[in-house]
Short mmCIF file of C-alpha atoms and ligand atoms in Angstrom, two decimals:
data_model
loop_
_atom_site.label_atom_id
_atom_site.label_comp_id
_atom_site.label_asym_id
_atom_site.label_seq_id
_atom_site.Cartn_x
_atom_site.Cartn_y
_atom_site.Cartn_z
CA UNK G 364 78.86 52.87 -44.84
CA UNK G 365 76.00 50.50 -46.43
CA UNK G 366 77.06 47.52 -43.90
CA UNK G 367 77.31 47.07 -40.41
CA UNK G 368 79.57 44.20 -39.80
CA UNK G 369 77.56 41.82 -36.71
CA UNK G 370 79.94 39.14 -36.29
CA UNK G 371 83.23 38.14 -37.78
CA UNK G 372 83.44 34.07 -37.50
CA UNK G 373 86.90 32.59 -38.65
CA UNK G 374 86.23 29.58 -40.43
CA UNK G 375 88.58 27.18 -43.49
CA UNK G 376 90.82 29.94 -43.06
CA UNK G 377 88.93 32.77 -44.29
CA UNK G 378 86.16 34.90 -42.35
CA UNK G 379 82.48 34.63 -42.55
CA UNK G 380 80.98 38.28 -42.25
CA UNK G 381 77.36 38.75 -40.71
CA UNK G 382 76.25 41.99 -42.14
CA UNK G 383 73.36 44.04 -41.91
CA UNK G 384 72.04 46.97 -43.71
CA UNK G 385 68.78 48.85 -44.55
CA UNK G 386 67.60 48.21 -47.74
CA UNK G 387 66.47 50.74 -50.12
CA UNK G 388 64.15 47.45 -51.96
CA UNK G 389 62.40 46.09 -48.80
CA UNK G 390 62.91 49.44 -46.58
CA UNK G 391 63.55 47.34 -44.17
CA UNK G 392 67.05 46.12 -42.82
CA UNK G 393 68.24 43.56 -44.13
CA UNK G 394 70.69 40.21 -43.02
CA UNK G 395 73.14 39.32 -45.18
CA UNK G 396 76.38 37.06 -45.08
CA UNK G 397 79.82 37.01 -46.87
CA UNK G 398 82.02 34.56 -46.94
CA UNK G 399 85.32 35.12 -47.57
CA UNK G 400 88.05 32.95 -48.49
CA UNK G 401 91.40 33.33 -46.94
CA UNK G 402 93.18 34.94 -50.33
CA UNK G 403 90.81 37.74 -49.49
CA UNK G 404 92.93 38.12 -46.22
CA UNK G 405 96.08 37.88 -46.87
CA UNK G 406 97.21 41.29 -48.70
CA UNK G 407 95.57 44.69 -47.89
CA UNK G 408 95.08 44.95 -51.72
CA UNK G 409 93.41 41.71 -52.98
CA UNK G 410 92.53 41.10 -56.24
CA UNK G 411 88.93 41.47 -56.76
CA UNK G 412 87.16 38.07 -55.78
CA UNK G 413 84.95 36.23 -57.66
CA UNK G 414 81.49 35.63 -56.51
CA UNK G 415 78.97 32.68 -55.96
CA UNK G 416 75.49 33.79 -54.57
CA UNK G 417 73.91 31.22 -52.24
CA UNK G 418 69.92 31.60 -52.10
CA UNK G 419 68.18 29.71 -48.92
CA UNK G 420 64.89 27.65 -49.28
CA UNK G 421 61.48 28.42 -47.28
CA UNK G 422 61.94 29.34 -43.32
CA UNK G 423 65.92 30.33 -43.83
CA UNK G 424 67.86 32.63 -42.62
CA UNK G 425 71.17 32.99 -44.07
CA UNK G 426 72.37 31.11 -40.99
CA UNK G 427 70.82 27.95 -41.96
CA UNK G 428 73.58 27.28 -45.24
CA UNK G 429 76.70 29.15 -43.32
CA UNK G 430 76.21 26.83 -40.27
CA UNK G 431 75.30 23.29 -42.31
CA UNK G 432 75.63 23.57 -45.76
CA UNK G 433 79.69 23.19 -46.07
CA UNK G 434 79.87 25.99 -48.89
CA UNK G 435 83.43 27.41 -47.39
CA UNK G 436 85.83 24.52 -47.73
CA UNK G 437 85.86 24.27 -51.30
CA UNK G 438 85.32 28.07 -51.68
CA UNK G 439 88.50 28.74 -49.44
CA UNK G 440 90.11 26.48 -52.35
CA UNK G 441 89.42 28.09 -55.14
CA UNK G 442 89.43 31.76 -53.77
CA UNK G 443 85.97 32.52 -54.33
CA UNK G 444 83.78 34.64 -52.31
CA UNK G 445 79.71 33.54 -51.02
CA UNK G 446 77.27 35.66 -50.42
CA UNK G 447 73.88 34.20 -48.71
CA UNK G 448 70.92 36.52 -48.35
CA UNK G 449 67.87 36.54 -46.49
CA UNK G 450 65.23 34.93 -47.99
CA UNK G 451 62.67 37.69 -47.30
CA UNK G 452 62.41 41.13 -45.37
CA UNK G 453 61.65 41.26 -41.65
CA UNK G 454 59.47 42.86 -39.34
CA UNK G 455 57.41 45.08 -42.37
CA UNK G 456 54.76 44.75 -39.79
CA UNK G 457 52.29 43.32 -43.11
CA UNK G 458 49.17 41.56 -41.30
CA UNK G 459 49.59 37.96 -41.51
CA UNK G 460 53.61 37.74 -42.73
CA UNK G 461 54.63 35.57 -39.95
CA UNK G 462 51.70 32.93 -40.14
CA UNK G 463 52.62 30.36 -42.33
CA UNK G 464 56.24 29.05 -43.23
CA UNK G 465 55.73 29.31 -47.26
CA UNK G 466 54.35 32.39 -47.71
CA UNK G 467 55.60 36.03 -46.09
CA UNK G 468 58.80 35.97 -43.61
CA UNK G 469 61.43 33.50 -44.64
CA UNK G 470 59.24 32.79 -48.14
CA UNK G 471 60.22 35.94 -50.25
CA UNK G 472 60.38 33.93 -53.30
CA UNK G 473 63.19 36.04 -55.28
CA UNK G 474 60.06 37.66 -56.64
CA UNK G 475 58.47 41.68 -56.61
CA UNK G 476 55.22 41.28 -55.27
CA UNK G 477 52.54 43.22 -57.09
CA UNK G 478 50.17 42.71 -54.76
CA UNK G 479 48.99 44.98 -52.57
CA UNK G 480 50.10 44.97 -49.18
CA UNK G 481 52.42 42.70 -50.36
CA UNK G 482 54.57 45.21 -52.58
CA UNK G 483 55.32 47.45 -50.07
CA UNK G 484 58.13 45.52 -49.01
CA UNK G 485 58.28 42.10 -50.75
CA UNK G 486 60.92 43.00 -53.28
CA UNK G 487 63.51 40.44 -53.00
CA UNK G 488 63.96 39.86 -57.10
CA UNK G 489 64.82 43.96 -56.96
CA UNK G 490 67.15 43.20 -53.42
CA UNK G 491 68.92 39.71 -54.29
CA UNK G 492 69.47 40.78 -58.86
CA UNK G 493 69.97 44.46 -58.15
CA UNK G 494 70.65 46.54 -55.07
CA UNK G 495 72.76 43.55 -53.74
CA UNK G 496 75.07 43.34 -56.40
CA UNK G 497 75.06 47.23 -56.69
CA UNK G 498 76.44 47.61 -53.02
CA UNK G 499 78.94 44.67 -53.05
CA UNK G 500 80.04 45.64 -56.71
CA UNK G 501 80.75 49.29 -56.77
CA UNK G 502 84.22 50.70 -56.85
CA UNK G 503 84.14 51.57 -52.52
CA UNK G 504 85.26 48.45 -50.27
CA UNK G 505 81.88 47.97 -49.23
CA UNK G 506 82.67 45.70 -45.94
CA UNK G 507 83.93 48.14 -43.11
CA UNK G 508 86.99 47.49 -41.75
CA UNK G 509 88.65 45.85 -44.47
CA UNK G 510 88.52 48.73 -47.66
CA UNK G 511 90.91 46.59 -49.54
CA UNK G 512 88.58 43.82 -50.69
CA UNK G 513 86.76 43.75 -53.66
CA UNK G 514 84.25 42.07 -55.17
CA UNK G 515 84.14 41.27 -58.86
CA UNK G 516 80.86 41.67 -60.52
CA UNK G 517 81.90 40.23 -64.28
CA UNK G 518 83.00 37.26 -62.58
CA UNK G 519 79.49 35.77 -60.47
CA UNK G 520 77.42 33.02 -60.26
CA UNK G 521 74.18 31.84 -58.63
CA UNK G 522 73.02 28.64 -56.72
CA UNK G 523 70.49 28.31 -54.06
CA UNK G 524 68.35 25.28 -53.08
CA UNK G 525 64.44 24.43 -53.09
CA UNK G 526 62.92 28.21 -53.04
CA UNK G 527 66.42 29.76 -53.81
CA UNK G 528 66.99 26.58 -56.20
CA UNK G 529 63.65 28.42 -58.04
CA UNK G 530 65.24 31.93 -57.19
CA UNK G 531 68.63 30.95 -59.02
CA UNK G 532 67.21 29.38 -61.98
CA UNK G 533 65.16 32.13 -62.61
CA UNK G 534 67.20 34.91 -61.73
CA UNK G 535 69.71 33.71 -63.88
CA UNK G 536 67.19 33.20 -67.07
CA UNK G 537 66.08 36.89 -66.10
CA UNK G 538 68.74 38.42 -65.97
CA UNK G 539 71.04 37.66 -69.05
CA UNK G 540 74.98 38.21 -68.23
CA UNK G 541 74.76 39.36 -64.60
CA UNK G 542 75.52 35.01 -63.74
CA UNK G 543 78.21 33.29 -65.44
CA UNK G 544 76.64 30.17 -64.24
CA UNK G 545 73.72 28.81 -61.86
CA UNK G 546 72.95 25.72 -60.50
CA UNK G 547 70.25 24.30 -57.66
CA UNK G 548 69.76 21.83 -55.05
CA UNK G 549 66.23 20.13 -55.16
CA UNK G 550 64.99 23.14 -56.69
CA UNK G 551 60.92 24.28 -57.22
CA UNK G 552 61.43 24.25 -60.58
CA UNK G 553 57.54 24.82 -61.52
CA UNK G 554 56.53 26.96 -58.71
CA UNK G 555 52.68 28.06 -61.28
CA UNK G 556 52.36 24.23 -61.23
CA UNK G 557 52.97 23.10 -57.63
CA UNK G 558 51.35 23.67 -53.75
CA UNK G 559 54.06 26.24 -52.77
CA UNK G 560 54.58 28.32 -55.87
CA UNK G 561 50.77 28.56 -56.01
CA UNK G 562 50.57 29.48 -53.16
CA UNK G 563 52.94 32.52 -53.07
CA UNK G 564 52.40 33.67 -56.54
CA UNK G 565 48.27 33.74 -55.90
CA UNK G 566 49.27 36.26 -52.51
CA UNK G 567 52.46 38.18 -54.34
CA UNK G 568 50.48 38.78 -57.50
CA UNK G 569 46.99 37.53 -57.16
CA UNK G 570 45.11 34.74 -58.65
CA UNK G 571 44.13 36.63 -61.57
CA UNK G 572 47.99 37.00 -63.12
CA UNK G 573 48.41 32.83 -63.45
CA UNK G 574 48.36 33.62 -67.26
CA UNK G 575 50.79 36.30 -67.64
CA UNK G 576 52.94 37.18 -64.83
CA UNK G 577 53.26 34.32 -62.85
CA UNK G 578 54.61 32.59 -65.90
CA UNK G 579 57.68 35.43 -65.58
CA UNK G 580 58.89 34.02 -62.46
CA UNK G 581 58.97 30.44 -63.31
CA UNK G 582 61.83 28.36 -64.66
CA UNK G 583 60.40 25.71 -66.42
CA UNK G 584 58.11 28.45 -68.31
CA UNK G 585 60.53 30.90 -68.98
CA UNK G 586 62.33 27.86 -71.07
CA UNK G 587 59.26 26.83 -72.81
CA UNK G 588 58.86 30.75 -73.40
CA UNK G 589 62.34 30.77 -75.12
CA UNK G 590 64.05 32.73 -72.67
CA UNK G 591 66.91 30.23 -71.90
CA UNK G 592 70.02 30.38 -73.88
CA UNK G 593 71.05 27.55 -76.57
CA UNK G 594 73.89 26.67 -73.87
CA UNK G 595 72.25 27.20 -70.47
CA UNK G 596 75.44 25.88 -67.61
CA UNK G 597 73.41 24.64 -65.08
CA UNK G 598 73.51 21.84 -62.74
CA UNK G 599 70.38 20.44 -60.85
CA UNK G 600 70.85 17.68 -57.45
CA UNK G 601 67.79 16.43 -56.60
CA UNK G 602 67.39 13.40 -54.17
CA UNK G 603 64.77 10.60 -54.89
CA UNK G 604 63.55 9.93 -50.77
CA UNK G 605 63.32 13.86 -50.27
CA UNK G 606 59.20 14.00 -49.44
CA UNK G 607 58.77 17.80 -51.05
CA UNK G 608 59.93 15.58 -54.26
CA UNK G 609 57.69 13.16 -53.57
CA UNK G 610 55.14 15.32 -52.83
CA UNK G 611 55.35 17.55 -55.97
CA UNK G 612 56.51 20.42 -55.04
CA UNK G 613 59.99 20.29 -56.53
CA UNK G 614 58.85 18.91 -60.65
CA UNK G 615 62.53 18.89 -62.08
CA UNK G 616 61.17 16.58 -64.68
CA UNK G 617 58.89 19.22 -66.17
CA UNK G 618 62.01 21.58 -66.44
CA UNK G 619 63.94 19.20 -67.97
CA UNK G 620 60.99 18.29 -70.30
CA UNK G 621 60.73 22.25 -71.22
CA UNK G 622 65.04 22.21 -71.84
CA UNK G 623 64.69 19.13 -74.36
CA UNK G 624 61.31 20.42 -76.01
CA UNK G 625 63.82 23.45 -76.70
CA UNK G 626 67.13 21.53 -77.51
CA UNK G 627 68.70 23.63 -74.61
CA UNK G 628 72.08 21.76 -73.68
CA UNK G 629 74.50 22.19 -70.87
CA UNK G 630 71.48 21.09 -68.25
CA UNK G 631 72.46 18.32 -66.13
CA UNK G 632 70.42 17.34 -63.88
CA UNK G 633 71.09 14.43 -61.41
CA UNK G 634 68.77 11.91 -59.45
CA UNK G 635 70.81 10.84 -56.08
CA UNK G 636 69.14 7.75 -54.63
CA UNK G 637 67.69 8.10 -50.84
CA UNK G 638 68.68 11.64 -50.58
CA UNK G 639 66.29 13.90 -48.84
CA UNK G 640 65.57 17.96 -48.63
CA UNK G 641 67.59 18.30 -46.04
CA UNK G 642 71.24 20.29 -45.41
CA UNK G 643 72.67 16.94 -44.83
CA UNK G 644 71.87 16.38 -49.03
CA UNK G 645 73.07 20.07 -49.54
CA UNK G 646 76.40 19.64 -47.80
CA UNK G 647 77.09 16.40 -49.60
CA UNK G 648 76.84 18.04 -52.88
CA UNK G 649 78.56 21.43 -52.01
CA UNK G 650 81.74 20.47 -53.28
CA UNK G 651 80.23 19.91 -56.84
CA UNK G 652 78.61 22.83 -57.12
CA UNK G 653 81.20 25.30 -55.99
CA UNK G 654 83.73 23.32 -58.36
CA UNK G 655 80.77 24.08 -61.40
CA UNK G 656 80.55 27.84 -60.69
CA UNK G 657 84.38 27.87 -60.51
CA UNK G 658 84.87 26.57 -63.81
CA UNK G 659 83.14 29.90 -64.65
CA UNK G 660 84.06 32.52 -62.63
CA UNK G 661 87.90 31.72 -62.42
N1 LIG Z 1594 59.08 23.74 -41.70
C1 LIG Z 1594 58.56 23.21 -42.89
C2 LIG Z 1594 59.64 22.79 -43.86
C3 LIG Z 1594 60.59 23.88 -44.18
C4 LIG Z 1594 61.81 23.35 -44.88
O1 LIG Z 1594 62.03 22.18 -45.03
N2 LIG Z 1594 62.59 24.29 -45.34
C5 LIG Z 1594 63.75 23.93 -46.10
C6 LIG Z 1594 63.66 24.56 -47.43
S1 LIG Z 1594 62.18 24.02 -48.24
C7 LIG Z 1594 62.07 24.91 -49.66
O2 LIG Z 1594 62.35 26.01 -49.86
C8 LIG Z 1594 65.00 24.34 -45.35
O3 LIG Z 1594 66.02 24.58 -45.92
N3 LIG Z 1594 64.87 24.38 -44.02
C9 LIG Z 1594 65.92 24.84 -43.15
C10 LIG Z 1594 66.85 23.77 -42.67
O4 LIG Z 1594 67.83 24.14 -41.96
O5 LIG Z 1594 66.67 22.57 -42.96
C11 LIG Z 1594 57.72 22.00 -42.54
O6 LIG Z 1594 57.55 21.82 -41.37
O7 LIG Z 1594 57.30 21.28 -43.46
#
């Protein structure tokens, strides 16, 4: 059995799943939570459930957006299941990976490091776009204990906020088809041109690859590279008093700068007044962002 079920928490009427498994990506076990809504429950043979990917910002766990963020109401409405990873591996016992909170545990970045030691384990683009999908896709129930629910991989989409606002956008430009939609709260959208993303790209691929492949895992250059579609669904919340804003790590403006230098439509991106980084922003804004994947994936 891939997972091991840790704790089974009934919430809006469906069950929120703490799982755990080893992961063949990181080789090291992995957290991982499922929510799922109550017409998952109801029948031993569901239909197969749609499926909205939550990705967690720097320091998370996937306890930070089950406990605050206010995801399961409106997905308990619509029937669709949530899936919120880890934002990095544990305990690979790398020199250094628990010393600062951007960079190493809880600061994956949705990114293969190719940097040595950093590769070894530091494959969450591989984990999250990948063996994920592969283990909560195939044709087996994969949650033990209930065989009879299903999880439909045509119908998914991606959000995540700040980091996993930069993981979603640029999973979803990376991989074409696998996300019906994506959206992001207070996302890095330039991670090559700000303090964080230089940061972790200089240690995941070294200094060296700014030119080439830290431009690969970068929303805002993957547009200007052509790689978005003409009709890219994707909604963008970012609050004007949130201090990362402030502070330039977040740069929406040059993604939306790359998106009209392309004529990409279908980008909306929206400027809520006093809003900071903070899960009290996320939760407001939940609602919105489940109903946008849902007019997708239903
Ligand atoms: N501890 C850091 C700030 C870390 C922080 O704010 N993390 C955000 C995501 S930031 C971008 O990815 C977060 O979601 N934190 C968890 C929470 O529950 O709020 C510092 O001291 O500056």
């Amino acid at each position: 059995m891939a997972f091991e079920v840790k704790a089974t928490i009934a919430t809006f009427g469906g069950k929120l799943l703490k799982l755990s498994h080893q992961s063949t990506s990181t080789r090291t076990p992995m957290a991982v939570s499922v929510y799922l809504p109550p017409s998952a429950l109801q029948t031993a043979s569901p239909p197969p459930l749609p499926v909205l990917f939550y990705l967690s910002g720097l320091t998370c766990t996937p306890d930070n957006c089950t406990e605050k963020g206010f995801f399961s109401a409106a997905a308990a409405a619509h029937g669709i299941a949530v899936v919120y990873p880890d934002t990095s591996p544990r305990g690979a016992a790398i020199a250094g990976e628990d010393d600062s909170y951007d960079f190493g545990s809880g600061a994956g970045f949705y990114v293969d490091a190719t940097a040595a030691p950093w590769r070894a384990h530091y494959r969450m683009e591989t984990y999250v776009a990948r063996e994920l999908p592969g283990l909560l896709f195939g044709a087996a129930g994969p949650i033990p204990g209930l065989p009879g629910v299903r999880f439909d991989g045509a119908r998914a989409a991606i959000t995540g906020h700040s980091m996993g606002g930069h993981g979603a956008l640029t999973l979803y430009l990376k991989y074409p088809g696998q996300w019906r939609s994506v959206s992001a709260f207070a996302p890095v959208a330039n991670p090559a041109a700000c303090p964080w993303g230089q940061k972790a790209f200089a240690g995941y691929f070294g200094e060296d690859r700014k030119d080439d492949e830290w431009k690969k895992h970068d929303a805002t250059e993957l547009v200007r590279a052509g790689k978005a579609p003409p009709e890219l669904p994707a909604l963008i919340d970012v609050g004007t008093g949130d201090n990362f804003y402030k502070q330039g790590q977040l740069l929406p403006e040059n993604l939306e700068a790359a998106v009209k230098e392309k004529g990409v439509k279908g980008v909306q991106v929206r400027y809520h007044a006093d809003y900071d980084h903070s899960y009290y922003f996320i939760s407001t804004f939940a609602q919105d962002h489940v109903n946008h994947a849902a007019k997708y994936i239903l």
